[in-house]
Coordinates of C-alpha atoms in Angstrom, one line a residue:
X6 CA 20.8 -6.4 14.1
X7 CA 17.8 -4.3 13.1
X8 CA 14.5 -5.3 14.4
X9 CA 12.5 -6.2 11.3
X10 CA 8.9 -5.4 11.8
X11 CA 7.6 -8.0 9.3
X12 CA 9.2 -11.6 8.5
X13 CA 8.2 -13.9 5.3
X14 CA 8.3 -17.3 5.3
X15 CA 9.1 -17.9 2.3
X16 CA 11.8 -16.7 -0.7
X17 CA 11.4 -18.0 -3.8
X18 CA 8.0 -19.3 -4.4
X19 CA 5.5 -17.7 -6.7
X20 CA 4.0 -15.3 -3.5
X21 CA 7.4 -14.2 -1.8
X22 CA 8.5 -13.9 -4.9
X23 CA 5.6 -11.4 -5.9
X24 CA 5.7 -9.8 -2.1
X25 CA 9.6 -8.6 -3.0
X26 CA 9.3 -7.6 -6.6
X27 CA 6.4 -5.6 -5.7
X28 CA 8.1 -4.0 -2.7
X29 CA 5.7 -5.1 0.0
X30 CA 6.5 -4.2 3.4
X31 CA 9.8 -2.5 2.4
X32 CA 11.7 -3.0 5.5
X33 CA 10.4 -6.8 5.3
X34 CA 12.7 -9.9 6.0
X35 CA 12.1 -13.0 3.7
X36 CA 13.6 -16.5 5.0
X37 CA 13.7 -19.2 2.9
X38 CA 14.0 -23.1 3.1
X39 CA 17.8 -22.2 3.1
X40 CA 17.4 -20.4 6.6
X41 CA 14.2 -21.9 8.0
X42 CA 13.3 -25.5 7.7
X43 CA 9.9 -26.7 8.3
X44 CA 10.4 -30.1 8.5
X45 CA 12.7 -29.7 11.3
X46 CA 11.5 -29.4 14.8
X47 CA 12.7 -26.2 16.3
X48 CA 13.7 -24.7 12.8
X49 CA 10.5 -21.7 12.9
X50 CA 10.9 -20.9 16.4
X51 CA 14.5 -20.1 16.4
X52 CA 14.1 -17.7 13.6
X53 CA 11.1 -15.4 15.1
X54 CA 13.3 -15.9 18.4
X55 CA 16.0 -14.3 16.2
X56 CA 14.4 -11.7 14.4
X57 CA 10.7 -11.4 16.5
X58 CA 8.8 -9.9 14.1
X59 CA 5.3 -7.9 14.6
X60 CA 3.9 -9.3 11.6
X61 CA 4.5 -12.8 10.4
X62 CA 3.6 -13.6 6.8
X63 CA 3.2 -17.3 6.0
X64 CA 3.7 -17.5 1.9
X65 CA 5.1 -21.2 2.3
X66 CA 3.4 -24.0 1.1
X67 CA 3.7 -27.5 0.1
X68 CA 1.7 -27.1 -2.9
X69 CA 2.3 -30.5 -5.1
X70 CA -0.5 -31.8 -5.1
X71 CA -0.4 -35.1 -6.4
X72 CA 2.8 -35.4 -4.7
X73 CA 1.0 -34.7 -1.5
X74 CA -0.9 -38.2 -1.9
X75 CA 2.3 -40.2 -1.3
X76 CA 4.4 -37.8 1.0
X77 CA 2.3 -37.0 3.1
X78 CA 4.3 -36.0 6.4
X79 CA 6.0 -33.2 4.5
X80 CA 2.9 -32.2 3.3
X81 CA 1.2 -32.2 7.1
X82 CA 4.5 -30.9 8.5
X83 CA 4.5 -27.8 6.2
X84 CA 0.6 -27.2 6.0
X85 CA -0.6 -27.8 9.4
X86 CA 1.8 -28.5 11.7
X87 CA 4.1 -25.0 10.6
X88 CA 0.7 -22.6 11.3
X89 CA 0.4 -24.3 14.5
X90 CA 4.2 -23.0 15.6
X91 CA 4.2 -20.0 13.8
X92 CA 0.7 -19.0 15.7
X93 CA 1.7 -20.5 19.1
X94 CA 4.8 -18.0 18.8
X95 CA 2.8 -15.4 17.6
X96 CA 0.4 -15.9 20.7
X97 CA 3.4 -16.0 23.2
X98 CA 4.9 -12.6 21.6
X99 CA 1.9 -10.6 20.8
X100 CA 2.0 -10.6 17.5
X101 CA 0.2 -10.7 14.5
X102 CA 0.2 -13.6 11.5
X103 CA -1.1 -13.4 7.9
X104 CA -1.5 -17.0 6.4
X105 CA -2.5 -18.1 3.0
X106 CA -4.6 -21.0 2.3
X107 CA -7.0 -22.6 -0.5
X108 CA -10.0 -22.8 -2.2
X109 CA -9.1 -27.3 -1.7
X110 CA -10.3 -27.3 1.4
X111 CA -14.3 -27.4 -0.2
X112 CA -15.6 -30.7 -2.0
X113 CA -16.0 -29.3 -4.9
X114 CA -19.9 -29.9 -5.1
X115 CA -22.8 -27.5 -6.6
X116 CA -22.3 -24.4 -8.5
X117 CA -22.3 -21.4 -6.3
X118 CA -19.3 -19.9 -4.7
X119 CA -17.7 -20.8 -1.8
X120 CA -18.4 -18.5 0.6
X121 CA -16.3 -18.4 4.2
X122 CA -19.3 -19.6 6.5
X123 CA -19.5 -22.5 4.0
X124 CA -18.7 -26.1 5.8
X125 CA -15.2 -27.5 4.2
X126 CA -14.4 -30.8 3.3
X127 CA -11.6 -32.1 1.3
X128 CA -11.8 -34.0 -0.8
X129 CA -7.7 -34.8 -0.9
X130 CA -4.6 -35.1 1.4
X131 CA -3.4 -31.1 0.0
X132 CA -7.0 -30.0 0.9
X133 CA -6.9 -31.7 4.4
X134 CA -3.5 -30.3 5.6
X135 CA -4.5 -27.1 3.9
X136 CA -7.4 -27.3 7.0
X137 CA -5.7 -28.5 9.3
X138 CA -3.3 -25.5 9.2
X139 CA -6.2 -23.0 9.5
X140 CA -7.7 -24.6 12.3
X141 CA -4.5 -25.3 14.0
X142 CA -3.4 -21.5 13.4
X143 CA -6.9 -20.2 14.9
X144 CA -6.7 -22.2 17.8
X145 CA -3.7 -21.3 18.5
X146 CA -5.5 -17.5 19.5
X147 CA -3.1 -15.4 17.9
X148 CA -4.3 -12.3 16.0
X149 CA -4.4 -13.8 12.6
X150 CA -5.8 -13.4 9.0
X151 CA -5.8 -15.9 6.5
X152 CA -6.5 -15.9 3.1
X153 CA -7.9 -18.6 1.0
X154 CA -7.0 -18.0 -2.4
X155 CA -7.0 -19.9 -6.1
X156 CA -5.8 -21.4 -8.9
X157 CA -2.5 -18.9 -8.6
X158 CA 0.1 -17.6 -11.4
X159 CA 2.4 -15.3 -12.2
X160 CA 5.7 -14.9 -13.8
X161 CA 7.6 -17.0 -11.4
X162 CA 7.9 -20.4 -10.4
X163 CA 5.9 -23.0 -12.1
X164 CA 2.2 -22.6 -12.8
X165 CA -0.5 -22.6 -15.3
X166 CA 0.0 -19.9 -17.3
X167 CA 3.7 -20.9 -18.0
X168 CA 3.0 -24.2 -18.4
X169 CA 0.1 -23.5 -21.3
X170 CA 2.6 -21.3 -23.4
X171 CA 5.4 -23.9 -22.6
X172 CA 3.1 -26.4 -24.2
X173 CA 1.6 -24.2 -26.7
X174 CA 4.7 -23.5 -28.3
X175 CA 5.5 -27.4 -28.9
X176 CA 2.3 -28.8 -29.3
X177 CA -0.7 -28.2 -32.5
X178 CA -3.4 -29.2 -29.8
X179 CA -4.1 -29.5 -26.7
X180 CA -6.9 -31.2 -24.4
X181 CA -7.4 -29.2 -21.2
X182 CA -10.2 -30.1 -18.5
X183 CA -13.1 -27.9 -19.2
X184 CA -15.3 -29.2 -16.4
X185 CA -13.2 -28.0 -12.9
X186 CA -14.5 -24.0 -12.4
X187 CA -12.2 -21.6 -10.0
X188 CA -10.6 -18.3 -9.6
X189 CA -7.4 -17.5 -11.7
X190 CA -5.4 -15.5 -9.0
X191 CA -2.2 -13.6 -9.8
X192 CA 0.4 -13.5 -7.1
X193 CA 1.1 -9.8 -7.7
X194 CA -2.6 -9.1 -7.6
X195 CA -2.2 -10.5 -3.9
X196 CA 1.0 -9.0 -3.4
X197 CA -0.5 -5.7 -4.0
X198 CA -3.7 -6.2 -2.0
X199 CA -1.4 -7.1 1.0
X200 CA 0.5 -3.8 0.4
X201 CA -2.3 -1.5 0.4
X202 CA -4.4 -3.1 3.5
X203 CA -1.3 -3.9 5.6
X204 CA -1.5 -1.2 8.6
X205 CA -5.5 -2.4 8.7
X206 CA -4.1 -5.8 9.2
X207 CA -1.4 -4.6 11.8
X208 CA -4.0 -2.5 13.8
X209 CA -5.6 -5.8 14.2
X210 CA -8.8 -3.5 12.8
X211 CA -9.7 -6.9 10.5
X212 CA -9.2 -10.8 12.1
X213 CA -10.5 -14.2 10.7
X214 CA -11.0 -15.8 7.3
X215 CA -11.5 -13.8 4.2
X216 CA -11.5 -15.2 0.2
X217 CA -9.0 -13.1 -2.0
X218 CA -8.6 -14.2 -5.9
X219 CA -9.0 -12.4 -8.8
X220 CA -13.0 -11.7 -9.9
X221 CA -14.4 -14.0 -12.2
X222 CA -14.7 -18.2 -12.2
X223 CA -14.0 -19.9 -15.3
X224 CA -12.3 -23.0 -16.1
X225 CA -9.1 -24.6 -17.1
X226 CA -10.2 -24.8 -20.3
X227 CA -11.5 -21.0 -20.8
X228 CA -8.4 -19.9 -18.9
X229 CA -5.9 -21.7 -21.8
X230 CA -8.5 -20.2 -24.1
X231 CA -7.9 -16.3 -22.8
X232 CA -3.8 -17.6 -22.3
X233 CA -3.4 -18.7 -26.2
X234 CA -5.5 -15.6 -27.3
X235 CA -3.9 -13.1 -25.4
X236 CA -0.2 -14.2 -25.6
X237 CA -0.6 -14.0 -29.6
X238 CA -1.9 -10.9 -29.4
X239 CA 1.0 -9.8 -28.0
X240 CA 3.0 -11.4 -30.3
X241 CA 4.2 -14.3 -28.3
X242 CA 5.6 -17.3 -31.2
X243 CA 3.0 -20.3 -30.5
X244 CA 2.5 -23.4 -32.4
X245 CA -0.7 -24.2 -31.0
X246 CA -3.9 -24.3 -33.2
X247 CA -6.5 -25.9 -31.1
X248 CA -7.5 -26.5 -27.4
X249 CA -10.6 -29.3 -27.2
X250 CA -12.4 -29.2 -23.8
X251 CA -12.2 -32.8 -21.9
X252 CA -13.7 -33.6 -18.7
X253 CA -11.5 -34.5 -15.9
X254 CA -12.1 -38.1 -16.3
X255 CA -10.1 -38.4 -19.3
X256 CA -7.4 -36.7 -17.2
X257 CA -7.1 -38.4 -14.4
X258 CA -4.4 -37.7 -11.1
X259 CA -3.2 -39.3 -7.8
X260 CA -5.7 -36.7 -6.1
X261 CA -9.0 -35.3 -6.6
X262 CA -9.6 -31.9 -7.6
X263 CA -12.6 -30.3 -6.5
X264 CA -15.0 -29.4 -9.8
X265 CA -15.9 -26.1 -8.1
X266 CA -13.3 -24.0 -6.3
X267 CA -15.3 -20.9 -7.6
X268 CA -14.9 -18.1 -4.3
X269 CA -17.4 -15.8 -2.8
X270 CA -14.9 -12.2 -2.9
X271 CA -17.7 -10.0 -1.0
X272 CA -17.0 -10.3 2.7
X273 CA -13.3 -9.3 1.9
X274 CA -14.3 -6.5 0.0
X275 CA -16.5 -5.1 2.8
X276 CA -14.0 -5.8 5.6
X277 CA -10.6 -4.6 3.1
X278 CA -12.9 -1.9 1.0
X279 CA -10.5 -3.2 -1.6
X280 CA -10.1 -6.3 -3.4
X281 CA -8.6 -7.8 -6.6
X282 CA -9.1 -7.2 -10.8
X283 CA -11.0 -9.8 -13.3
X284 CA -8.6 -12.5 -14.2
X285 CA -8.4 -12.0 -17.5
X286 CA -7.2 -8.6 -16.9
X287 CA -4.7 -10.4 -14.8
X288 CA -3.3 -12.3 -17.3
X289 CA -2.6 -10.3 -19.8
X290 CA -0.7 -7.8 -17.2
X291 CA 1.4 -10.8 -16.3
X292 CA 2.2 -12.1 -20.2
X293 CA 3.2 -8.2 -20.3
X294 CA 5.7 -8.8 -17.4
X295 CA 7.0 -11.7 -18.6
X296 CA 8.3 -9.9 -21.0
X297 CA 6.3 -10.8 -24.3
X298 CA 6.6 -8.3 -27.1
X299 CA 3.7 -6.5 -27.8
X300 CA 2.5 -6.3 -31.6
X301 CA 3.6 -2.9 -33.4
X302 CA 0.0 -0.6 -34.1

C-alpha cells in the first residue's frame, strides 16, 4: 500500500466533499464513517496506524445542532474527544493536523467581530464540544492549525442555501430570523484556501488558531434576501414572493444560537497572505455550480 501523505476524516459531508471535487491534496486519502468510526474506541487510531499520514485533515463533525442538546455523547465523542486522539497520534508520529471548528464557541454578545484572542463561551452543548475539541487538540502538543469557520454552504449535503430555494420554491413567504449576524462561508472557498496554503501548513511555517469565512457579516435574513435575488436571476423557477424579517424569538430551537458569530478574517490574512471572497460572491458561484440555468442576454 502506498503511503498517503495526507488523510481526511471525512467523505461525504459538505467539506470533504468540497476538498475532493476541488482536487485538494491530489494524492489525499478520504475515510469515512464507513471506514473510521468515531464513536468507537480504537476506530481513529487503527486507521492513521494503517495509513500514517503526514497531514491529518479533520473535516468531521457532528454538526446538528439542536440534535446535539439531547445526544450529547455522540456530539462530545465526535467534537472533543476525536481531536484529542487524532492530536495525541499526531504528537506520537510527528505529524501535523488541520482541524475545523466554529464561530459557536463565542456567546454571541456585542457587535464587533470575534477576533481569535477573544474569550469563548458557549452558549450551547454544539458550542461546548466544539471547545472542547480545540483545547483537547492543543494540549495534545501536536503541530496543529485549526480553523474556526461559519455559517457554511455549498452544493452538497444539507445547508442554508439549499434549504432557502427548497422552500422558496413551495412557499409565497417566508419569515427568516433577521437578528442572528455571521459569515456565510462556502465549503469550496475553504477547500480552495486549504489547496493554495497547504505546503505553508506542512512546513509547520504557520501553527495555532486562525478565523477563515468568507468577508462580509450579514444575516439570515439578508443572506435568503441575496439567495432569492440571485437564484432568479439566474433563472432558477421560485414561487416565493416575500421574505419578512423576525427576530429569533418567534423562532425558537432546542439550542441557543449566538446573535453574533460575525469573525475577525485579518490575523489569517497576515499569517496565509491569502484569504477568502465576499459571500455574496460566494453564493452566486455556488447557485452556478449547482447547476441553475443562467438567463439568455
Amino acid at each position: 500500500m502506498v503511503t498517503p501523505m495526507v488523510l481526511v476524516f471525512g467523505s461525504n459531508g459538505q467539506l470533504a466533499s468540497s476538498l475532493k471535487s476541488t482536487g485538494f491534496a491530489r494524492e489525499a486519502t478520504y475515510l469515512g464513517s464507513d471506514r473510521v468510526d468515531f464513536l468507537r474506541a480504537g476506530s481513529i487510531e487503527r486507521a492513521l496506524d494503517s495509513h500514517r499520514p503526514r497531514l491529518i485533515v479533520n473535516a468531521s463533525a457532528y454538526t446538528k445542532v439542536d440534535a446535539a442538546e439531547s445526544d450529547r455523547q455522540a456530539c462530545e465523542l465526535v467534537n472533543a474527544t476525536a481531536p484529542q486522539r487524532i492530536g495525541k497520534w499526531a504528537k506520537e508520529n510527528d505529524a501535523s493536523v488541520v482541524h475545523f471548528s466554529t464561530d459557536y464557541v463565542f456567546p454571541g454578545t456585542g457587535t464587533s467581530a470575534w477576533t481569535e484572542d477573544d474569550t469563548p463561551a458557549p452558549v450551547n452543548w454544539y458550542g461546548e464540544t466544539k471547545l472542547r475539541g480545540e483545547l483537547l487538540l492543543r494540549e495534545s502538543g501536536c503541530h496543529a492549525v485549526t480553523f474556526r469557520t461559519s455559517w457554511v454552504f455549498s452544493e452538497f449535503g444539507s445547508n442554508f442555501v439549499k434549504t432557502m430555494l427548497r422552500l422558496g420554491k413551495s412557499n409565497d413567504e417566508l419569515k427568516v430570523v433577521s437578528d442572528q449576524i455571521g459569515n456565510p462561508t462556502y465549503a469550496a472557498d475553504i477547500a480552495e484556501f486549504l489547496d493554495r496554503t497547504i505546503e505553508k501548513i506542512e512546513s509547520r511555517e504557520v501553527s495555532g488558531t486562525y478565523h477563515l469565512s468568507n468577508a462580509g457579516p450579514t444575516s439570515w435574513y439578508e443572506f435568503a434576501e441575496h439567495i432569492f435575488a440571485r437564484a432568479a436571476e439566474l433563472g432558477h423557477p421560485l414561487r416565493i414572493k416575500s421574505v419578512a424579517p423576525i427576530p429569533s424569538s418567534q423562532y425558537p430551537t432546542p439550542a441557543r444560537r449566538p446573535l453574533n458569530g460575525s469573525l475577525c478574517l485579518e490575523r489569517t490574512k497576515r499569517a496565509f497572505d491569502d484569504g477568502l471572497p465576499p459571500w455574496r460572491d460566494a453564493v452566486d458561484r455556488c447557485l452556478v455550480k449547482m447547476g441553475l440555468p443562467v438567463e439568455n442576454t
